[in-house]
Amino acid sequence: MCTPEELLGPLNEVERKYAPPTLFVAGEPEILTNGGRISIVGSRRASRESLLRAGQLARILAERGHVVVSGLAAGIDTAAHQAAIAAGGKTIAVIGTPLDKVHPRENASLQAEIMREHLCISQFPSGYPIQPKNFPMRNRTMALVSDATVIIEAGQKSGSLSQGWEALRLGRALFISEWLTKEKDLTWPAEMLNYGARILSKETLDELLEELPDRHGTLILDELAI
Amino acid sequence: MSLPSEISFVSLLQYSPGGSDDIAKQSRIIRDAIKRDSYVPVRQSDGQIRQVRAIERAADAVKRLTGEHPFLARTFGADVVLIPMPRSAPFRDKSALWPPMSICKALKARGLSGEVLPILERVQPVQKSAYAGRGQRPNPEDHYRSTAVTGLAELPMFSAKKVTIVDDFITRGSTFVGVYPHITEAFPGWTVQCFALVRTQSFISIDQILDPVEGTITCRNGQPWRHP
């Protein structure tokens, strides 16, 4: 058990507003000192194309030494975690249940692997009930942990949207899969673009990478640097 | 609307987007910390390492150096109004991160401003200059059209009549040129100044991060050029 500041470093007042008081972690916290941290999130019932997109992006990021963050839900989350691991990279799961529970059940072995060899974070203590309101809270925490968020696929009422809005509030980069911006049934992509989200395509992948801080090796500043 | 052909600006720090030496790397750490209003590890004179909020640290430097640099003394002071530059997109949530506002607050807390007026608003998004390719970067006219002064009921009562627009970063200076007419119109007869905490040095190597300068932004055919 630790505070968000103990895990992530000092927070500013915008970050503190919705930061949970405590976090429960299992795995390797030193993953947080590696490369940039990018959330790849989206629908539990995603299309085959979106699952492939999530996996492809996770692989690219992992191969470049960045850490893939997701929520260990079915669909996009699972595809992102699995692809990062398969590429030899590191992944962080920010879950909506206590560490000793699994949701969905079919991700039990993936959660165990992440808790053993990667990093699993929960804001819910053991015994805390699993209820729908946990997940938007978890999404805010996932935005806090991440330097950038990518929404791969999401409907009008998707929980991923709460993470997108929180990323924008925190001043972190939010990217939306390009194809979502062309879906006539969806109004949220245009709304998020109006408030600062950007489109993720092959052409703009570098923009995403530009947003990521270099955490490989901590550089201590000289007192006179500024 | 007529955009200015030349305006002066003041800047405190510089950073190198591509350099590979230690100074360049340190400058990017400071850039990231200012962008996120976060903390940087600093080794103190006693050897201890302390986490320092980058914006606070920079505001301390402005305060410390005001006596050495007349252009800093002109730009700030207890009788100067600060206006934070809006972000590249409108706010949906008033509690959102706004580094130029944090810079203004830190400067005011050190007696370097009499009032902070967050009156300049982004009414429609523009692409972030730092990530836009050549030809896609928003030009001054885009910035002019996408911003507006809102909520200024009456002018503050400061006899010095000086207002400073405060931004976190300056690349070419498009944003300053674009918003300048809004401020001169809202503050008739006032001296309007521009301050960017950090300036990007894309084409030259830097040998120090802390490097206060006064420079100019020249605008020709709608395209601004910054010097230095």
Short mmCIF file of C-alpha atoms in Angstrom, two decimals:
data_model
loop_
_atom_site.label_atom_id
_atom_site.label_comp_id
_atom_site.label_asym_id
_atom_site.label_seq_id
_atom_site.Cartn_x
_atom_site.Cartn_y
_atom_site.Cartn_z
CA MET A 1 0.00 0.00 0.00
CA CYS A 2 1.29 3.49 -0.83
CA THR A 3 0.12 6.96 -1.71
CA PRO A 4 0.00 8.09 -5.36
CA GLU A 5 2.85 10.52 -4.59
CA GLU A 6 5.00 7.71 -3.19
CA LEU A 7 4.44 5.74 -6.37
CA LEU A 8 4.45 8.48 -9.03
CA GLY A 9 6.33 11.38 -7.43
CA PRO A 10 4.95 14.74 -6.30
CA LEU A 11 1.57 15.68 -7.81
CA ASN A 12 0.35 19.13 -8.77
CA GLU A 13 -3.02 20.43 -7.58
CA VAL A 14 -4.80 19.39 -10.80
CA GLU A 15 -3.53 15.83 -10.38
CA ARG A 16 -4.35 15.74 -6.67
CA LYS A 17 -8.02 16.64 -7.29
CA TYR A 18 -9.11 13.11 -8.23
CA ALA A 19 -6.08 11.10 -7.11
CA PRO A 20 -7.11 8.27 -4.79
CA PRO A 21 -5.76 8.49 -1.24
CA THR A 22 -4.02 5.13 -1.46
CA LEU A 23 -2.89 2.67 -4.09
CA PHE A 24 -2.28 -1.05 -3.81
CA VAL A 25 0.42 -2.40 -6.07
CA ALA A 26 1.78 -5.80 -7.04
CA GLY A 27 4.74 -6.46 -9.31
CA GLU A 28 7.68 -4.29 -10.26
CA PRO A 29 7.22 -0.58 -9.41
CA GLU A 30 10.55 0.16 -11.11
CA ILE A 31 8.64 -0.17 -14.40
CA LEU A 32 7.48 3.36 -13.61
CA THR A 33 11.04 4.62 -14.09
CA ASN A 34 11.28 3.13 -17.60
CA GLY A 35 10.00 4.84 -20.76
CA GLY A 36 6.82 6.76 -21.37
CA ARG A 37 3.51 5.32 -20.21
CA ILE A 38 0.70 5.11 -22.74
CA SER A 39 -2.81 3.95 -22.01
CA ILE A 40 -4.43 1.97 -24.79
CA VAL A 41 -8.12 1.71 -23.99
CA GLY A 42 -11.44 0.95 -25.59
CA SER A 43 -14.43 -1.26 -25.91
CA ARG A 44 -14.83 -4.63 -24.22
CA ARG A 45 -16.66 -5.85 -27.34
CA ALA A 46 -14.33 -4.40 -29.92
CA SER A 47 -14.22 -5.26 -33.60
CA ARG A 48 -11.51 -7.54 -34.92
CA GLU A 49 -9.85 -4.57 -36.65
CA SER A 50 -9.73 -2.59 -33.42
CA LEU A 51 -8.22 -5.49 -31.53
CA LEU A 52 -5.54 -5.67 -34.21
CA ARG A 53 -4.96 -1.91 -34.02
CA ALA A 54 -4.60 -2.08 -30.24
CA GLY A 55 -2.13 -4.94 -30.49
CA GLN A 56 -0.13 -3.30 -33.24
CA LEU A 57 0.17 -0.03 -31.34
CA ALA A 58 1.13 -1.84 -28.12
CA ARG A 59 3.81 -3.76 -29.98
CA ILE A 60 5.28 -0.60 -31.55
CA LEU A 61 5.36 1.16 -28.19
CA ALA A 62 6.84 -1.82 -26.35
CA GLU A 63 9.54 -2.25 -28.98
CA ARG A 64 10.54 1.37 -28.42
CA GLY A 65 10.90 0.84 -24.70
CA HIS A 66 7.63 2.43 -23.61
CA VAL A 67 5.19 0.96 -21.12
CA VAL A 68 1.67 0.00 -22.20
CA VAL A 69 -1.00 0.83 -19.62
CA SER A 70 -4.52 -0.56 -19.71
CA GLY A 71 -7.37 -1.72 -17.51
CA LEU A 72 -7.27 -5.51 -17.85
CA ALA A 73 -10.84 -5.58 -19.14
CA ALA A 74 -11.91 -7.83 -22.00
CA GLY A 75 -11.41 -6.59 -25.57
CA ILE A 76 -9.01 -3.72 -26.28
CA ASP A 77 -7.40 -3.81 -22.82
CA THR A 78 -6.55 -7.48 -23.05
CA ALA A 79 -5.22 -7.12 -26.60
CA ALA A 80 -2.96 -4.25 -25.52
CA HIS A 81 -1.54 -6.03 -22.46
CA GLN A 82 -0.96 -9.27 -24.35
CA ALA A 83 0.75 -7.59 -27.32
CA ALA A 84 3.08 -5.59 -25.05
CA ILE A 85 4.08 -8.77 -23.22
CA ALA A 86 4.50 -10.72 -26.46
CA ALA A 87 6.80 -7.98 -27.79
CA GLY A 88 9.03 -8.35 -24.73
CA GLY A 89 7.86 -5.02 -23.30
CA LYS A 90 6.42 -3.98 -19.99
CA THR A 91 2.80 -3.35 -19.13
CA ILE A 92 0.82 -1.84 -16.27
CA ALA A 93 -2.73 -2.89 -15.42
CA VAL A 94 -4.83 -0.38 -13.50
CA ILE A 95 -7.77 -2.46 -12.35
CA GLY A 96 -11.25 -1.69 -11.09
CA THR A 97 -11.24 -4.44 -8.47
CA PRO A 98 -9.06 -5.12 -5.42
CA LEU A 99 -5.79 -6.88 -6.29
CA ASP A 100 -7.12 -10.16 -4.91
CA LYS A 101 -10.11 -10.21 -7.28
CA VAL A 102 -10.26 -10.76 -11.02
CA HIS A 103 -12.69 -9.22 -13.48
CA PRO A 104 -13.35 -10.66 -15.99
CA ARG A 105 -12.61 -14.18 -14.76
CA GLU A 106 -10.99 -15.25 -18.04
CA ASN A 107 -8.14 -12.79 -17.40
CA ALA A 108 -7.05 -14.54 -14.20
CA SER A 109 -3.82 -15.90 -15.65
CA LEU A 110 -3.01 -12.60 -17.42
CA GLN A 111 -3.56 -10.70 -14.17
CA ALA A 112 -1.36 -13.16 -12.30
CA GLU A 113 1.40 -12.73 -14.89
CA ILE A 114 1.16 -8.93 -14.71
CA MET A 115 1.21 -8.98 -10.90
CA ARG A 116 4.30 -11.19 -11.01
CA GLU A 117 6.38 -9.76 -13.85
CA HIS A 118 4.92 -6.35 -14.66
CA LEU A 119 2.85 -3.99 -12.50
CA CYS A 120 -0.74 -4.10 -11.31
CA ILE A 121 -2.29 -1.09 -9.55
CA SER A 122 -5.64 -0.85 -7.73
CA GLN A 123 -7.13 1.91 -5.62
CA PHE A 124 -9.52 -0.54 -3.98
CA PRO A 125 -8.59 -2.36 -0.76
CA SER A 126 -9.16 -6.06 -0.30
CA GLY A 127 -12.84 -6.73 0.37
CA TYR A 128 -14.03 -3.63 -1.50
CA PRO A 129 -17.16 -4.54 -3.47
CA ILE A 130 -16.94 -4.80 -7.25
CA GLN A 131 -19.48 -2.30 -8.53
CA PRO A 132 -19.97 -0.24 -11.70
CA LYS A 133 -18.83 3.04 -10.10
CA ASN A 134 -15.35 1.55 -9.53
CA PHE A 135 -14.55 1.68 -13.21
CA PRO A 136 -14.85 5.41 -13.94
CA MET A 137 -12.81 5.99 -10.75
CA ARG A 138 -10.24 3.53 -12.04
CA ASN A 139 -10.22 5.35 -15.41
CA ARG A 140 -9.27 8.62 -13.73
CA THR A 141 -6.43 6.86 -11.95
CA MET A 142 -5.29 5.27 -15.20
CA ALA A 143 -5.17 8.72 -16.80
CA LEU A 144 -3.09 9.92 -13.86
CA VAL A 145 -0.60 7.08 -14.26
CA SER A 146 -0.29 7.64 -18.04
CA ASP A 147 1.60 10.25 -20.01
CA ALA A 148 -0.82 9.83 -22.90
CA THR A 149 -4.05 7.99 -23.64
CA VAL A 150 -5.17 6.42 -26.90
CA ILE A 151 -8.82 5.47 -27.44
CA ILE A 152 -8.98 2.71 -30.02
CA GLU A 153 -12.74 2.08 -30.12
CA ALA A 154 -15.53 3.39 -27.93
CA GLY A 155 -19.27 3.86 -28.15
CA GLN A 156 -21.19 6.92 -27.01
CA LYS A 157 -21.42 5.64 -23.42
CA SER A 158 -18.09 3.87 -23.16
CA GLY A 159 -16.19 4.11 -19.89
CA SER A 160 -13.10 4.95 -21.91
CA LEU A 161 -14.53 8.41 -22.49
CA SER A 162 -14.19 9.27 -18.79
CA GLN A 163 -10.48 8.49 -19.10
CA GLY A 164 -10.24 10.65 -22.20
CA TRP A 165 -11.80 13.65 -20.48
CA GLU A 166 -9.58 13.19 -17.46
CA ALA A 167 -6.47 13.01 -19.65
CA LEU A 168 -7.46 16.36 -21.20
CA ARG A 169 -8.09 17.85 -17.77
CA LEU A 170 -4.66 16.72 -16.61
CA GLY A 171 -3.06 18.29 -19.68
CA ARG A 172 -1.94 14.90 -20.98
CA ALA A 173 -2.13 13.99 -24.63
CA LEU A 174 -5.29 12.26 -25.79
CA PHE A 175 -5.35 10.52 -29.17
CA ILE A 176 -8.35 9.04 -30.93
CA SER A 177 -8.11 6.37 -33.60
CA GLU A 178 -8.62 8.06 -36.94
CA TRP A 179 -11.48 5.83 -38.06
CA LEU A 180 -13.58 6.83 -35.04
CA THR A 181 -13.62 10.43 -36.24
CA LYS A 182 -15.37 9.29 -39.43
CA GLU A 183 -18.15 7.37 -37.68
CA LYS A 184 -21.35 9.35 -38.20
CA ASP A 185 -23.10 7.77 -35.20
CA LEU A 186 -20.48 9.01 -32.78
CA THR A 187 -20.51 12.59 -31.51
CA TRP A 188 -17.85 12.25 -28.80
CA PRO A 189 -14.80 12.22 -31.12
CA ALA A 190 -15.66 15.65 -32.56
CA GLU A 191 -16.36 16.96 -29.08
CA MET A 192 -13.03 15.70 -27.73
CA LEU A 193 -11.15 17.04 -30.75
CA ASN A 194 -12.67 20.45 -30.02
CA TYR A 195 -11.20 20.32 -26.54
CA GLY A 196 -7.70 19.32 -27.57
CA ALA A 197 -7.69 15.62 -28.46
CA ARG A 198 -5.70 14.64 -31.55
CA ILE A 199 -6.18 12.06 -34.27
CA LEU A 200 -3.92 9.00 -34.23
CA SER A 201 -2.93 7.70 -37.63
CA LYS A 202 0.26 6.37 -39.18
CA GLU A 203 1.15 9.97 -40.02
CA THR A 204 0.68 11.25 -36.45
CA LEU A 205 2.28 8.40 -34.51
CA ASP A 206 5.39 10.57 -34.08
CA GLU A 207 3.26 13.19 -32.33
CA LEU A 208 2.29 10.58 -29.76
CA LEU A 209 5.92 9.53 -29.29
CA GLU A 210 6.92 13.20 -28.93
CA GLU A 211 4.59 13.50 -25.96
CA LEU A 212 6.40 10.86 -23.96
CA PRO A 213 9.01 11.88 -21.41
CA ASP A 214 12.33 10.07 -21.43
CA ARG A 215 12.53 8.27 -18.11
CA HIS A 216 15.48 6.03 -18.96
CA GLY A 217 17.91 6.94 -16.23
CA THR A 218 17.10 9.77 -13.86
CA LEU A 219 19.06 12.91 -14.57
CA ILE A 220 19.63 15.08 -11.51
CA LEU A 221 19.65 18.77 -12.26
CA ASP A 222 22.40 20.99 -11.04
CA GLU A 223 21.19 23.58 -8.55
CA LEU A 224 22.18 26.38 -10.92
CA ALA A 225 20.47 24.83 -13.99
CA ILE A 226 17.49 27.13 -13.44
CA MET B 1 -7.67 43.85 -37.37
CA SER B 2 -4.04 44.64 -38.08
CA LEU B 3 -1.34 42.30 -36.88
CA PRO B 4 1.85 43.93 -35.57
CA SER B 5 4.88 43.72 -37.87
CA GLU B 6 7.28 43.53 -34.93
CA ILE B 7 6.93 43.00 -31.21
CA SER B 8 9.49 42.43 -28.50
CA PHE B 9 9.45 39.53 -26.10
CA VAL B 10 11.31 38.45 -23.00
CA SER B 11 12.27 34.89 -22.16
CA LEU B 12 14.05 33.25 -19.23
CA LEU B 13 15.03 29.71 -20.26
CA GLN B 14 15.90 27.84 -23.43
CA TYR B 15 15.60 24.21 -24.42
CA SER B 16 16.97 22.04 -27.16
CA PRO B 17 14.49 19.60 -28.75
CA GLY B 18 17.17 17.49 -30.39
CA GLY B 19 20.51 17.95 -28.68
CA SER B 20 22.21 14.92 -27.17
CA ASP B 21 24.53 16.45 -24.55
CA ASP B 22 23.67 16.70 -20.85
CA ILE B 23 22.54 20.33 -21.04
CA ALA B 24 20.12 19.48 -23.86
CA LYS B 25 18.78 16.49 -21.93
CA GLN B 26 18.37 18.56 -18.78
CA SER B 27 16.59 21.24 -20.79
CA ARG B 28 14.06 18.66 -22.01
CA ILE B 29 13.45 17.45 -18.46
CA ILE B 30 12.68 21.04 -17.49
CA ARG B 31 10.49 21.43 -20.57
CA ASP B 32 8.48 18.34 -19.60
CA ALA B 33 8.16 19.53 -16.01
CA ILE B 34 6.89 22.94 -17.10
CA LYS B 35 4.46 21.42 -19.61
CA ARG B 36 3.03 19.22 -16.85
CA ASP B 37 3.54 21.64 -13.98
CA SER B 38 5.53 18.96 -12.23
CA TYR B 39 8.70 18.53 -10.27
CA VAL B 40 12.36 17.99 -11.13
CA PRO B 41 15.10 16.48 -8.97
CA VAL B 42 17.67 19.13 -8.10
CA ARG B 43 20.95 18.55 -6.28
CA GLN B 44 21.32 21.14 -3.56
CA SER B 45 24.61 22.78 -2.54
CA ASP B 46 24.73 20.43 0.47
CA GLY B 47 24.56 17.42 -1.86
CA GLN B 48 20.96 16.56 -0.98
CA ILE B 49 18.53 15.91 -3.82
CA ARG B 50 15.22 17.70 -3.52
CA GLN B 51 12.12 17.58 -5.75
CA VAL B 52 11.45 21.12 -6.90
CA ARG B 53 8.37 22.39 -8.76
CA ALA B 54 9.88 23.64 -12.01
CA ILE B 55 7.54 26.62 -12.41
CA GLU B 56 8.21 27.80 -8.84
CA ARG B 57 11.92 27.44 -9.40
CA ALA B 58 11.74 29.48 -12.60
CA ALA B 59 9.68 32.19 -10.88
CA ASP B 60 12.37 32.36 -8.19
CA ALA B 61 14.94 32.89 -10.95
CA VAL B 62 12.91 35.75 -12.46
CA LYS B 63 12.74 37.38 -9.04
CA ARG B 64 16.46 36.83 -8.44
CA LEU B 65 17.53 38.20 -11.83
CA THR B 66 15.25 41.24 -12.02
CA GLY B 67 18.01 43.47 -10.64
CA GLU B 68 20.51 42.27 -13.24
CA HIS B 69 18.32 42.56 -16.31
CA PRO B 70 16.39 45.79 -16.89
CA PHE B 71 14.11 44.05 -19.39
CA LEU B 72 12.90 41.71 -16.63
CA ALA B 73 12.32 44.67 -14.33
CA ARG B 74 10.25 46.32 -17.09
CA THR B 75 8.22 43.19 -17.76
CA PHE B 76 7.28 42.43 -14.17
CA GLY B 77 6.52 44.30 -11.00
CA ALA B 78 3.86 44.98 -8.41
CA ASP B 79 2.11 47.34 -10.84
CA VAL B 80 2.05 44.96 -13.83
CA VAL B 81 -1.02 42.99 -14.90
CA LEU B 82 -0.31 39.45 -16.15
CA ILE B 83 -2.50 37.72 -18.72
CA PRO B 84 -1.98 33.96 -19.14
CA MET B 85 -1.91 32.72 -22.72
CA PRO B 86 -4.79 30.32 -23.44
CA ARG B 87 -4.07 26.70 -24.34
CA SER B 88 -4.36 25.51 -27.92
CA ALA B 89 -7.90 24.24 -27.26
CA PRO B 90 -10.83 25.59 -25.23
CA PHE B 91 -11.32 24.46 -21.64
CA ARG B 92 -14.10 22.02 -20.89
CA ASP B 93 -13.21 21.78 -17.23
CA LYS B 94 -12.19 24.93 -15.35
CA SER B 95 -9.93 22.87 -13.08
CA ALA B 96 -7.81 21.72 -16.05
CA LEU B 97 -4.06 22.11 -16.15
CA TRP B 98 -3.04 25.54 -17.46
CA PRO B 99 0.73 26.08 -17.16
CA PRO B 100 0.72 29.76 -18.21
CA MET B 101 -1.79 30.44 -15.41
CA SER B 102 0.44 28.56 -12.95
CA ILE B 103 3.39 30.68 -14.09
CA CYS B 104 1.38 33.86 -13.56
CA LYS B 105 0.33 32.77 -10.07
CA ALA B 106 3.92 31.89 -9.15
CA LEU B 107 5.15 35.29 -10.38
CA LYS B 108 2.42 37.16 -8.52
CA ALA B 109 3.21 35.22 -5.34
CA ARG B 110 6.73 36.69 -5.57
CA GLY B 111 5.54 40.26 -5.93
CA LEU B 112 6.22 40.32 -9.68
CA SER B 113 2.65 41.23 -10.59
CA GLY B 114 -0.20 43.20 -9.09
CA GLU B 115 -2.98 41.19 -10.69
CA VAL B 116 -3.48 38.12 -12.85
CA LEU B 117 -6.35 38.42 -15.31
CA PRO B 118 -7.29 35.18 -17.11
CA ILE B 119 -9.32 37.04 -19.73
CA LEU B 120 -7.84 35.72 -22.95
CA GLU B 121 -9.80 32.70 -24.08
CA ARG B 122 -9.37 30.12 -26.84
CA VAL B 123 -12.77 29.90 -28.48
CA GLN B 124 -11.86 27.27 -31.05
CA PRO B 125 -8.94 24.83 -31.16
CA VAL B 126 -5.79 25.26 -33.21
CA GLN B 127 -3.15 22.67 -33.87
CA LYS B 128 -0.30 22.73 -31.37
CA SER B 129 2.63 24.53 -33.00
CA ALA B 130 5.18 22.14 -31.56
CA TYR B 131 3.69 19.19 -33.43
CA ALA B 132 2.50 20.78 -36.63
CA GLY B 133 4.56 20.30 -39.75
CA ARG B 134 5.77 23.21 -41.82
CA GLY B 135 2.85 24.86 -43.56
CA GLN B 136 0.39 23.34 -41.07
CA ARG B 137 1.45 25.44 -38.10
CA PRO B 138 -1.23 27.90 -37.08
CA ASN B 139 -0.21 31.36 -38.19
CA PRO B 140 -0.83 34.59 -36.29
CA GLU B 141 -4.11 35.12 -38.06
CA ASP B 142 -5.32 31.66 -36.95
CA HIS B 143 -4.43 32.60 -33.37
CA TYR B 144 -6.19 35.94 -33.69
CA ARG B 145 -9.38 34.33 -35.02
CA SER B 146 -9.42 31.52 -32.46
CA THR B 147 -9.01 33.72 -29.37
CA ALA B 148 -11.06 36.43 -27.70
CA VAL B 149 -10.98 38.63 -24.64
CA THR B 150 -13.86 37.77 -22.34
CA GLY B 151 -15.01 38.87 -18.93
CA LEU B 152 -13.03 42.12 -18.67
CA ALA B 153 -15.59 44.35 -16.96
CA GLU B 154 -13.25 47.24 -16.21
CA LEU B 155 -9.56 47.99 -16.51
CA PRO B 156 -7.47 47.47 -13.37
CA MET B 157 -6.37 50.59 -11.49
CA PHE B 158 -2.62 50.55 -12.00
CA SER B 159 -0.99 53.85 -12.86
CA ALA B 160 1.92 52.12 -14.64
CA LYS B 161 -0.55 50.81 -17.25
CA LYS B 162 1.59 47.81 -18.14
CA VAL B 163 0.26 44.43 -19.10
CA THR B 164 2.34 41.34 -19.84
CA ILE B 165 1.05 38.35 -21.79
CA VAL B 166 2.58 35.21 -20.27
CA ASP B 167 3.14 31.95 -22.15
CA ASP B 168 5.02 28.81 -21.17
CA PHE B 169 6.81 28.26 -24.53
CA ILE B 170 7.68 30.26 -27.59
CA THR B 171 8.59 28.59 -30.87
CA ARG B 172 8.32 31.22 -33.60
CA GLY B 173 6.07 33.66 -31.82
CA SER B 174 2.85 33.18 -33.81
CA THR B 175 0.69 33.06 -30.72
CA PHE B 176 1.99 36.33 -29.31
CA VAL B 177 1.58 38.11 -32.64
CA GLY B 178 -1.94 36.72 -33.02
CA VAL B 179 -3.27 37.66 -29.59
CA TYR B 180 -1.46 41.01 -29.38
CA PRO B 181 -4.22 43.01 -31.14
CA HIS B 182 -6.83 41.62 -28.73
CA ILE B 183 -4.86 42.92 -25.76
CA THR B 184 -4.00 46.32 -27.23
CA GLU B 185 -7.69 46.74 -28.03
CA ALA B 186 -8.79 45.69 -24.54
CA PHE B 187 -6.15 47.87 -22.84
CA PRO B 188 -6.07 51.11 -24.86
CA GLY B 189 -3.09 53.27 -23.99
CA TRP B 190 -1.36 50.51 -22.01
CA THR B 191 2.10 49.10 -22.72
CA VAL B 192 1.67 45.49 -23.85
CA GLN B 193 4.62 43.14 -23.26
CA CYS B 194 5.23 39.46 -23.97
CA PHE B 195 6.95 36.89 -21.77
CA ALA B 196 7.64 33.25 -22.60
CA LEU B 197 9.20 31.21 -19.84
CA VAL B 198 11.01 28.89 -22.27
CA ARG B 199 12.12 29.41 -25.86
CA THR B 200 12.74 26.52 -28.22
CA GLN B 201 16.20 26.40 -29.82
CA SER B 202 15.74 23.99 -32.69
CA PHE B 203 18.73 24.91 -34.81
CA ILE B 204 21.51 25.84 -32.39
CA SER B 205 23.10 24.02 -29.50
CA ILE B 206 22.69 25.51 -26.06
CA ASP B 207 25.36 25.79 -23.39
CA GLN B 208 23.04 26.82 -20.58
CA ILE B 209 19.34 26.57 -19.78
CA LEU B 210 18.99 29.75 -17.77
CA ASP B 211 19.57 32.52 -20.30
CA PRO B 212 17.35 35.59 -19.92
CA VAL B 213 16.97 37.51 -23.16
CA GLU B 214 14.95 40.25 -24.72
CA GLY B 215 14.22 39.59 -28.38
CA THR B 216 11.95 40.44 -31.24
CA ILE B 217 9.31 38.67 -33.26
CA THR B 218 9.12 40.01 -36.78
CA CYS B 219 6.07 39.26 -38.87
CA ARG B 220 6.30 39.39 -42.68
CA ASN B 221 3.61 38.11 -45.04
CA GLY B 222 1.80 36.58 -42.12
CA GLN B 223 4.82 34.51 -41.03
CA PRO B 224 6.62 35.32 -37.79
CA TRP B 225 10.36 34.97 -37.11
CA ARG B 226 11.81 35.04 -33.66
CA HIS B 227 15.21 36.43 -32.70
CA PRO B 228 16.99 35.15 -30.68
#
